[in-house]
Short mmCIF file of C-alpha atoms in Angstrom, two decimals:
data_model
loop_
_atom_site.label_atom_id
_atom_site.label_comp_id
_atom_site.label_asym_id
_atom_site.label_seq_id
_atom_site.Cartn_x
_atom_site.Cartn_y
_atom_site.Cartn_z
CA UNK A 177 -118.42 96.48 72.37
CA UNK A 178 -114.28 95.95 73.07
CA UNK A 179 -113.38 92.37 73.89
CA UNK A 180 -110.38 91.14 75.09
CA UNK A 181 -109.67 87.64 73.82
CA UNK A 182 -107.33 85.79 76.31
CA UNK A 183 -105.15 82.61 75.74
CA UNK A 184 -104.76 80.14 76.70
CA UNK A 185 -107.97 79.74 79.25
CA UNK A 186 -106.09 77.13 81.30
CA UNK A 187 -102.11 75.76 81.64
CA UNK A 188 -100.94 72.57 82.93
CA UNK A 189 -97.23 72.95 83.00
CA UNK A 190 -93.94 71.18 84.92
CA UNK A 191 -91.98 73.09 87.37
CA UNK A 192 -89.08 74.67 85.46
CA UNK A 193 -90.84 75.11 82.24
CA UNK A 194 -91.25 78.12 80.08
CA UNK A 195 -94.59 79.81 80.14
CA UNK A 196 -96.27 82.19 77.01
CA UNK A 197 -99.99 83.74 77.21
CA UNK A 198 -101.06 86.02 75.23
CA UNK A 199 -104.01 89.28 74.91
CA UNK A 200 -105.69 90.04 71.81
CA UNK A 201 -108.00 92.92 71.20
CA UNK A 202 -110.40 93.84 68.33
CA UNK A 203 -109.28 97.73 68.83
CA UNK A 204 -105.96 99.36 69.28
CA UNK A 205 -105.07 99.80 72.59
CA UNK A 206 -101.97 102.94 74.68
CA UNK A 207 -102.24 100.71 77.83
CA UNK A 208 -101.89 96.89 78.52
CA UNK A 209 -101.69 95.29 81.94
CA UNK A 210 -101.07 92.16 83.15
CA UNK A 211 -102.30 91.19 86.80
CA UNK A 212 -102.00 87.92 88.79
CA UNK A 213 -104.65 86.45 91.24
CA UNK A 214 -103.78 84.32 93.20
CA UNK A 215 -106.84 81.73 95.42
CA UNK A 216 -108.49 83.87 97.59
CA UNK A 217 -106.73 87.36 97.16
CA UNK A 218 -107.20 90.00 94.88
CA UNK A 219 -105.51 91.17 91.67
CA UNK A 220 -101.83 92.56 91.83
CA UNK A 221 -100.38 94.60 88.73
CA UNK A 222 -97.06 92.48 87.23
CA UNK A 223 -96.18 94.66 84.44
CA UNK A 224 -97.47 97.91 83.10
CA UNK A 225 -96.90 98.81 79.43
CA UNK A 226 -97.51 102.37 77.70
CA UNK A 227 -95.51 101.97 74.66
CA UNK A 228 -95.86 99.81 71.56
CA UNK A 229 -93.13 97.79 71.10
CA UNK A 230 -91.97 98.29 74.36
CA UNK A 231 -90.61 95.29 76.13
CA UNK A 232 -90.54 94.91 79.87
CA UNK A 233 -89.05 92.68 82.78
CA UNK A 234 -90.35 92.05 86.22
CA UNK A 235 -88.22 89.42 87.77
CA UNK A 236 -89.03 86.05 85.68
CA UNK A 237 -91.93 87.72 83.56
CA UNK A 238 -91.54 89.37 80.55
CA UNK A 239 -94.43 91.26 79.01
CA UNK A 240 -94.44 93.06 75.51
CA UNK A 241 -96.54 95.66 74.11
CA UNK A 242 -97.66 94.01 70.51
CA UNK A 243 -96.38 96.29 67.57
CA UNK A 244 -100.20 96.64 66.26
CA UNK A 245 -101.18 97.54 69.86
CA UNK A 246 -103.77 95.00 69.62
CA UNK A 247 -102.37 92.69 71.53
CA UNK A 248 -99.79 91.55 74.31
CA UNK A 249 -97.45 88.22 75.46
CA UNK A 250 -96.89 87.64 78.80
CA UNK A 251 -93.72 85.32 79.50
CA UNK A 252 -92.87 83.35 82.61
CA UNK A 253 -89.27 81.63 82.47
CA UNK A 254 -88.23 78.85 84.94
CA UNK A 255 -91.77 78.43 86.30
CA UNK A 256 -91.76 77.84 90.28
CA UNK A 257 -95.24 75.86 92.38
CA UNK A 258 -95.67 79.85 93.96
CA UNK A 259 -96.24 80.87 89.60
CA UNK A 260 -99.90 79.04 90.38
CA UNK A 261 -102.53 81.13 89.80
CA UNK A 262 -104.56 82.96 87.21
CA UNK A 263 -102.84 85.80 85.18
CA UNK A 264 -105.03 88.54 83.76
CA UNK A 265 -104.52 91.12 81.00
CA UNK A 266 -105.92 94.57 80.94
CA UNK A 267 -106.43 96.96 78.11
CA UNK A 268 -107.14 100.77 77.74
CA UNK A 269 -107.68 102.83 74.54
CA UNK A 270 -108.27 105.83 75.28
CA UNK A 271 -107.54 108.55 78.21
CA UNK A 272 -105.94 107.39 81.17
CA UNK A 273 -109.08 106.90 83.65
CA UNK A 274 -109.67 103.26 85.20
CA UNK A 275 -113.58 103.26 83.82
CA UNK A 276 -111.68 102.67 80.41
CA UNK A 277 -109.75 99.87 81.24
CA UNK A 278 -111.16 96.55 80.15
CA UNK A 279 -110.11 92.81 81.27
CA UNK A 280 -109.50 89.50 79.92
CA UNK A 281 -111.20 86.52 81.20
CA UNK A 282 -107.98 85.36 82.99
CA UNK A 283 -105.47 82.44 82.20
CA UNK A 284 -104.97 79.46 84.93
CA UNK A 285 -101.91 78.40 85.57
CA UNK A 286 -101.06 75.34 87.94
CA UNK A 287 -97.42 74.19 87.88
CA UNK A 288 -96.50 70.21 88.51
CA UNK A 289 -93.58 69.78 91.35
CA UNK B 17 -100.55 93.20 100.91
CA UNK B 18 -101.37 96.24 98.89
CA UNK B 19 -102.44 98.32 101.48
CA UNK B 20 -105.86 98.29 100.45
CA UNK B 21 -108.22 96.11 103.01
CA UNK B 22 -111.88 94.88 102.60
CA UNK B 23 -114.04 93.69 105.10
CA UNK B 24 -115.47 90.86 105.42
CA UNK B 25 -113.80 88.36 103.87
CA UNK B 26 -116.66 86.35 103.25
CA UNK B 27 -120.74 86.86 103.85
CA UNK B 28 -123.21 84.81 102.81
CA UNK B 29 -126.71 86.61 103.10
CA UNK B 30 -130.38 86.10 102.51
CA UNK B 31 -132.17 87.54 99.42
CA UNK B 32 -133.96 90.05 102.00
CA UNK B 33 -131.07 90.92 104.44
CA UNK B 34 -129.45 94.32 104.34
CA UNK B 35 -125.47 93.91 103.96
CA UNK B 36 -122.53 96.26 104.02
CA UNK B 37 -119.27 95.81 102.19
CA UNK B 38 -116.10 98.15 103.72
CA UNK B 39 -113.20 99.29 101.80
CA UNK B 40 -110.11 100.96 103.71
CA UNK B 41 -107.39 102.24 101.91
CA UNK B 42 -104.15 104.60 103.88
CA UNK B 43 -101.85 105.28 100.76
CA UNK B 44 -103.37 108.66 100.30
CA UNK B 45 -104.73 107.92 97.10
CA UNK B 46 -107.43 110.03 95.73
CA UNK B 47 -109.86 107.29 93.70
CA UNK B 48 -111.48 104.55 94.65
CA UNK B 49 -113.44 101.57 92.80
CA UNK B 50 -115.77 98.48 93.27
CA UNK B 51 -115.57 95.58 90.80
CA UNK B 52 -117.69 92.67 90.28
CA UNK B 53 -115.60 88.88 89.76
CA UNK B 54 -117.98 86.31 88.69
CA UNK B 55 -116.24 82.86 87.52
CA UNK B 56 -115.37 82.70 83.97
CA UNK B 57 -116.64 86.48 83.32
CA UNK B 58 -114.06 89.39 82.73
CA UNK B 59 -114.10 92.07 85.94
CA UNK B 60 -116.68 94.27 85.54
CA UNK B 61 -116.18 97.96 86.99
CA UNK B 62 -119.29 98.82 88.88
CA UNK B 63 -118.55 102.21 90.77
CA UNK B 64 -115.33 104.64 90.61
CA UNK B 65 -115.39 107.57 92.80
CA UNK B 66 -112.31 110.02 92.67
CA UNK B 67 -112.38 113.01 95.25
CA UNK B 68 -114.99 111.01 97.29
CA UNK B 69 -117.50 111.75 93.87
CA UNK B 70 -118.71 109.00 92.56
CA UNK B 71 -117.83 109.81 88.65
CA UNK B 72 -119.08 106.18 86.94
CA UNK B 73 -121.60 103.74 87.70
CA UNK B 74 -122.10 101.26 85.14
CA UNK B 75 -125.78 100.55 84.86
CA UNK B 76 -125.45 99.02 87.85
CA UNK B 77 -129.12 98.15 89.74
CA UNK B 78 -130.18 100.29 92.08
CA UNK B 79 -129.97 97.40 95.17
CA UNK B 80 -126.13 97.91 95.25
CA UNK B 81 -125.62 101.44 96.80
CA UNK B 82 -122.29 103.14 97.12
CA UNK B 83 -121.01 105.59 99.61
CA UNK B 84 -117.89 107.01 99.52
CA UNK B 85 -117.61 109.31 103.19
CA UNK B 86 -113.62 110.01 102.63
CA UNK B 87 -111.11 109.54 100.38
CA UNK B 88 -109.98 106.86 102.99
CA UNK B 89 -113.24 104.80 102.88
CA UNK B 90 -115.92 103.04 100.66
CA UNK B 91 -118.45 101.11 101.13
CA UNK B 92 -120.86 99.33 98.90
CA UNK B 93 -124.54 98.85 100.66
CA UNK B 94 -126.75 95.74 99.24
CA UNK B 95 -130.09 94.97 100.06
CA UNK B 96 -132.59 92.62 97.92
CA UNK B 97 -130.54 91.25 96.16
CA UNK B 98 -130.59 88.30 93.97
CA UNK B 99 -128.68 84.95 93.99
CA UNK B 100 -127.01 85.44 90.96
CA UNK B 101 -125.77 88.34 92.57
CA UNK B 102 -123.28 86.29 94.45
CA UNK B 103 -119.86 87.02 93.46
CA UNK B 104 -116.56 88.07 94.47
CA UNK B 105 -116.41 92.01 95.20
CA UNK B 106 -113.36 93.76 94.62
CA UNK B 107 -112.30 96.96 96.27
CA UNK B 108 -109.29 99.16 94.55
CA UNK B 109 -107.86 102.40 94.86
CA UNK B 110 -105.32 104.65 92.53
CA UNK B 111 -103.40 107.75 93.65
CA UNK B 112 -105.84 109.05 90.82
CA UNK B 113 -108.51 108.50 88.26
CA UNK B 114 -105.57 107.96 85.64
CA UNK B 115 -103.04 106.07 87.36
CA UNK B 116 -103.02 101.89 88.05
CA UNK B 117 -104.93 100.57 90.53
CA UNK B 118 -104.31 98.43 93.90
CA UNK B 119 -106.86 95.66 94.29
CA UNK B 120 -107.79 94.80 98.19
CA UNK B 121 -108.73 91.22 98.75
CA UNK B 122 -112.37 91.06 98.38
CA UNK B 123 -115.31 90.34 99.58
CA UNK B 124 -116.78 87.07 98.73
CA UNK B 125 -120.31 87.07 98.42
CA UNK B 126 -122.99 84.11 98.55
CA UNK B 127 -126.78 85.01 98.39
CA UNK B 128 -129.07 82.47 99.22
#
């Protein structure tokens, strides 16, 4: 079946430093999303991409739709203690309907005052 | 706060106990969806129900039972069930089957 290959599992990072994860997938994908989770709460969509290529902004994070559409980068500048959490990405290949959409196993992110 | 809200927050039940999971949702949207979050495990989509039909399960054994009353509501009855069925449950709704979804909070569930 699809996997999702997700990297890096876990991030140990400084406050104020740059941070890059990255989706890979063995099939081409039209959708990729990338969700955060933070302890105790459910997942809540960042950035939504339909387009390869396409290159988007949500604040601080900056997520791009790989030019294969196999994979996607998820970027975090200036990291800030509230970044903590584990970041998700989400694939879909075909249709539009949530039952295609497949996850990633999640990258942790804690952040050093 | 998505708008999306599950109750409880937590439940820890025995392996014979008969439990219901509650999934509210006032944004008008039309689909609705239970996930299963184990650690270290990718979500897994158990149930999606769009125009209060349920439209997927996912193999899913027969001692989780969904019901789906409104387009407002779901719930996800368990009975029997096993300890490695202890997980968190996630609850999410889209305005339909083909748009993004809003994840509630969960449900985190310990069988013992």
């Amino acid at each position: 079946g699809q996997q999702l290959n997700q990297s890096p599992q876990s991030m140990f990072i400084q406050e104020g430093e740059d941070v890059s994860m990255n989706c890979t997938s063995s099939s081409i994908f039209n959708t990729w999303l990338w969700y955060k989770q933070d302890p105790g709460e459910g997942p809540v969509l960042l950035i939504a991409l339909y387009k390869a290529g396409e290159l988007t902004s949500n604040g601080r994070l900056t997520a791009q739709f790989g030019i294969t559409r196999k994979d996607s980068f998820l970027n975090i500048s200036a990291s800030i203690p509230s970044d903590v959490g584990i970041y998700f990405c989400a694939g879909r290949n075909y249709g539009g309907s949530q039952g295609n959409l497949i996850f990633g196993k999640g990258t942790k992110l804690s952040v050093k005052p | 706060e998505t708008g999306v809200t599950q109750t409880p927050r937590h439940l820890v039940m025995g392996m014979t106990n008969k439990k219901s999971l509650k999934c509210e949702q006032h944004l008008g949207h039309n689909a609705m969806y239970w996930y299963k979050q184990s650690a270290k495990k990718p979500l897994e989509l158990m149930f999606v129900y769009s125009l209060e039909e349920r439209v997927e399960n996912n193999s899913v054994p027969s001692r989780f039972s969904p019901e789906c009353p409104n387009s407002s509501h779901l719930f996800l009855h368990l009975h029997t069930l096993q300890p490695e069925d202890s997980a968190l449950y996630l609850c999410a709704s889209s305005l339909d089957g083909e748009s993004e979804a809003f994840f509630g909070q969960g449900t985190r569930l310990t069988v013992v």
